[in-house]
Coordinates of C-alpha atoms and ligand atoms in Angstrom, one line a residue:
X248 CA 33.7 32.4 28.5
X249 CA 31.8 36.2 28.4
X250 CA 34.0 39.1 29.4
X251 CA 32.2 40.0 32.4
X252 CA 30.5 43.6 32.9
X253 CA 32.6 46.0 34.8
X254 CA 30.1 48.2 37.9
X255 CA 31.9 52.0 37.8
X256 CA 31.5 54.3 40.2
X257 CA 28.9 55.3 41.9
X258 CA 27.4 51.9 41.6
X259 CA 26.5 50.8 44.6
X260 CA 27.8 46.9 44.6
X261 CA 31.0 48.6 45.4
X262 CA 29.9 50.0 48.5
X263 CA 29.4 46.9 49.7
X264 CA 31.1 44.4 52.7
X265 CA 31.8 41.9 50.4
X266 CA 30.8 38.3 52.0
X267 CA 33.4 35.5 52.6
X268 CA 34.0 32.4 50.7
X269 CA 33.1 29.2 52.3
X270 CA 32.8 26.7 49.4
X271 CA 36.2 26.5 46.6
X272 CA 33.7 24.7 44.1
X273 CA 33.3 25.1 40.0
X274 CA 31.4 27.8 40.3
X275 CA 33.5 29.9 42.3
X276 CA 36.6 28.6 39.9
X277 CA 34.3 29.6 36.7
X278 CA 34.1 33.1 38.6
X279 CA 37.7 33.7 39.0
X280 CA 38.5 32.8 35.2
X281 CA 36.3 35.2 33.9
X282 CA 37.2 37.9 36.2
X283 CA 40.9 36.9 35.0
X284 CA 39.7 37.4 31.7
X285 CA 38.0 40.5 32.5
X286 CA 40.6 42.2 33.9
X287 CA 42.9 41.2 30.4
X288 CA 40.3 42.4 28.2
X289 CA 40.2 45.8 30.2
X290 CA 43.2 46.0 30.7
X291 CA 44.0 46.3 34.7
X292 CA 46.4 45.1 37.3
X293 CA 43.5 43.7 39.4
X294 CA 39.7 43.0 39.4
X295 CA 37.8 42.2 42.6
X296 CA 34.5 40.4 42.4
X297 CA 32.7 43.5 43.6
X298 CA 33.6 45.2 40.7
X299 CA 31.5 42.3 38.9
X300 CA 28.4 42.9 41.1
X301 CA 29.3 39.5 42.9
X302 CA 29.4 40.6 47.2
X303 CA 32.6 37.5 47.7
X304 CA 36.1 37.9 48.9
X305 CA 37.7 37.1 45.6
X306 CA 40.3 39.0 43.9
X307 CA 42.4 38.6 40.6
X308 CA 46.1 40.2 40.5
X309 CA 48.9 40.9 37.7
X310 CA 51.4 43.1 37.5
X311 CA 52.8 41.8 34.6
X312 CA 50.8 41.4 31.4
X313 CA 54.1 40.8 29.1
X314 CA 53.0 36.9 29.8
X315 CA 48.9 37.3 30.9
X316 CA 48.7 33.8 33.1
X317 CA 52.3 33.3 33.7
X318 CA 52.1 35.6 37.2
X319 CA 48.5 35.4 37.5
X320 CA 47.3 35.7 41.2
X321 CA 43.7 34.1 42.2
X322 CA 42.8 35.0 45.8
X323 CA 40.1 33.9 47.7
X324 CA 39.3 35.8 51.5
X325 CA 42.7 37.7 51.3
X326 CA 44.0 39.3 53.8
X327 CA 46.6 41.7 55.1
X328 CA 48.5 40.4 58.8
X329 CA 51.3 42.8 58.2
X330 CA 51.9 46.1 56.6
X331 CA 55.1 48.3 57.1
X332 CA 56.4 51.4 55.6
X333 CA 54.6 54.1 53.6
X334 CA 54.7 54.7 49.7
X335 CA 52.4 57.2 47.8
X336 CA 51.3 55.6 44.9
X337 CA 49.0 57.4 41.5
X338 CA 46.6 54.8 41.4
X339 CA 43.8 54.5 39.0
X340 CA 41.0 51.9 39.2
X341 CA 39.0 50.2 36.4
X342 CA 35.9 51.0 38.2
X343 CA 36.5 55.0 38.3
X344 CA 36.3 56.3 34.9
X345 CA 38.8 58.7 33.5
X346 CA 40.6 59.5 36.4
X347 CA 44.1 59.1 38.5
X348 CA 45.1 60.5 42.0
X349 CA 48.2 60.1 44.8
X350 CA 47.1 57.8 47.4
X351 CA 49.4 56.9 50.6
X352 CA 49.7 53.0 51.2
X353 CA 51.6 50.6 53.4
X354 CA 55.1 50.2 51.2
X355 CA 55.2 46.2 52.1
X356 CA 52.5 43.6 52.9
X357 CA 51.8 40.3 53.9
X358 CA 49.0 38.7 52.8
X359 CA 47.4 35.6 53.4
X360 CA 44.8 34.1 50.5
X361 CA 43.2 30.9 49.9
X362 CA 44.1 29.5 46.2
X363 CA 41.2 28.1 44.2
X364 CA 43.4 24.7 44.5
X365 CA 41.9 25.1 48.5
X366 CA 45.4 25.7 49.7
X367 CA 46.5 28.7 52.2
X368 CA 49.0 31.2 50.8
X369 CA 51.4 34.0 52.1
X370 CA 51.9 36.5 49.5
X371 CA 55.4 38.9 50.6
X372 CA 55.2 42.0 48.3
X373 CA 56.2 45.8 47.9
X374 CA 55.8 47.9 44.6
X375 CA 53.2 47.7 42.6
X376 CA 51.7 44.3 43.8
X377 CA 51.5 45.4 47.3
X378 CA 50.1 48.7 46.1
X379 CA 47.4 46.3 44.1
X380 CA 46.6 44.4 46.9
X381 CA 45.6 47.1 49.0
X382 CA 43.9 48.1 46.8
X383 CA 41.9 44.9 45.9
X384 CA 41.1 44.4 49.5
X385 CA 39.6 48.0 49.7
X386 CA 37.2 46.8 47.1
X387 CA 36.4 44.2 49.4
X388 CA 35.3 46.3 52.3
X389 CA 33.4 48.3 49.8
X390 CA 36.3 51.0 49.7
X391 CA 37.6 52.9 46.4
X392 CA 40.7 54.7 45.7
X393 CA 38.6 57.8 45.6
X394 CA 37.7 57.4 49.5
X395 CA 41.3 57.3 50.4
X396 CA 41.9 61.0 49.0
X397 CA 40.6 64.8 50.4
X398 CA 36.9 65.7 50.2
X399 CA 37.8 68.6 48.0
X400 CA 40.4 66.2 45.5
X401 CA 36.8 63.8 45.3
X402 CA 33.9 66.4 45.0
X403 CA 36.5 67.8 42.0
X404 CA 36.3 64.3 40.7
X405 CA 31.8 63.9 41.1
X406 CA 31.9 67.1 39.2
X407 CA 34.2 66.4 36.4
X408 CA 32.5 62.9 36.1
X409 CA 28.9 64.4 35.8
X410 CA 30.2 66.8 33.5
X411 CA 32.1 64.0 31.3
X412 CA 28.4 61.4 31.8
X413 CA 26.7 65.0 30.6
X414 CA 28.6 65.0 27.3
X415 CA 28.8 61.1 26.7
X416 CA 32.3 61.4 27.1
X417 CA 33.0 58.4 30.1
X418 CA 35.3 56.0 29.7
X419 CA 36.4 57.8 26.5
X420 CA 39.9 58.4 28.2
X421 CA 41.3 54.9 29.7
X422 CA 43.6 56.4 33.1
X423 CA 46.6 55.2 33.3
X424 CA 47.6 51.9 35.4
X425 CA 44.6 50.7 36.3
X426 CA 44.2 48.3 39.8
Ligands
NI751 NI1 40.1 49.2 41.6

């Protein structure tokens, strides 16, 4: 199975509304393996098929790479139906090189998934997972990290990225936790 190739900003598949999943078949579960694999390889908390160049409501989670499998999450049209609470979070993202920022998220979620075994989940989380599946979702509705921060805090970033491209220094400097 081929580590799959990981879009970074400004690419615009992540702009994108990504498309809902209406067939659980082997090549959607062939998907969601490599993407699993993918996101080890990187490594990150979480990879959305966007971030793959594939426009489908798919995400893969873990928080915990001590075991990589053990707590692996594989969603398929996630979504949130409840959200309390605030938390500020320093999120990265595998798809924005080289840099972190303060975001402010919902501090618990419920989610609701389909599992590539076609059954429907609830997911209950807080921390980082329900940081990550924010997160994840975002990516779905074409939204990064980087949108969720001041104009000022992301024209800082275009700059320093353009300047970092300029020298052939991206993606020299993995950020830290990346979702
Ligand atoms: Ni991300």
């Amino acid at each position: 199975m081929a580590l799959l190739k990981i879009r970074k900003f400004p690419d615009d598949s992540l702009k994108q509304v990504a498309q809902p999943v209406e067939n659980i078949d082997g090549k959607l579960n062939a998907l969601i393996d490599s993407m699993a694999q993918t996101m080890y390889a990187a490594p990150g908390v979480g990879l959305a098929a966007p971030q793959v160049g594939e426009s489908m409501r798919v995400v893969v989670l873990d928080t915990d790479h001590d075991e990589p499998g053990k707590h692996l999450l594989k969603l398929i049209n996630p979504r949130i139906v409840e959200a309390e609470g605030k938390v500020i979070w320093e999120e990265g993202c595998l798809s924005v090189i080289d840099y972190n920022a303060d975001v402010e998220r919902a501090a618990r979620v419920l989610v609701r998934a389909w599992t590539p075994d076609q059954e429907e989940i609830e997911i209950e989380a807080d921390d980082l997972l329900a940081v990550a599946l924010q997160h994840e979702i975002d990516h779905l509705d074409g939204k990064l990290f980087i949108d969720r921060i001041s104009r000022i805090k992301r024209e800082l970033y275009r700059r320093k990225l353009k300047k970092l491209i300029r020298e052939g220094k991206a993606d020299e400097r993995p950020s830290k936790v990346r979702i």
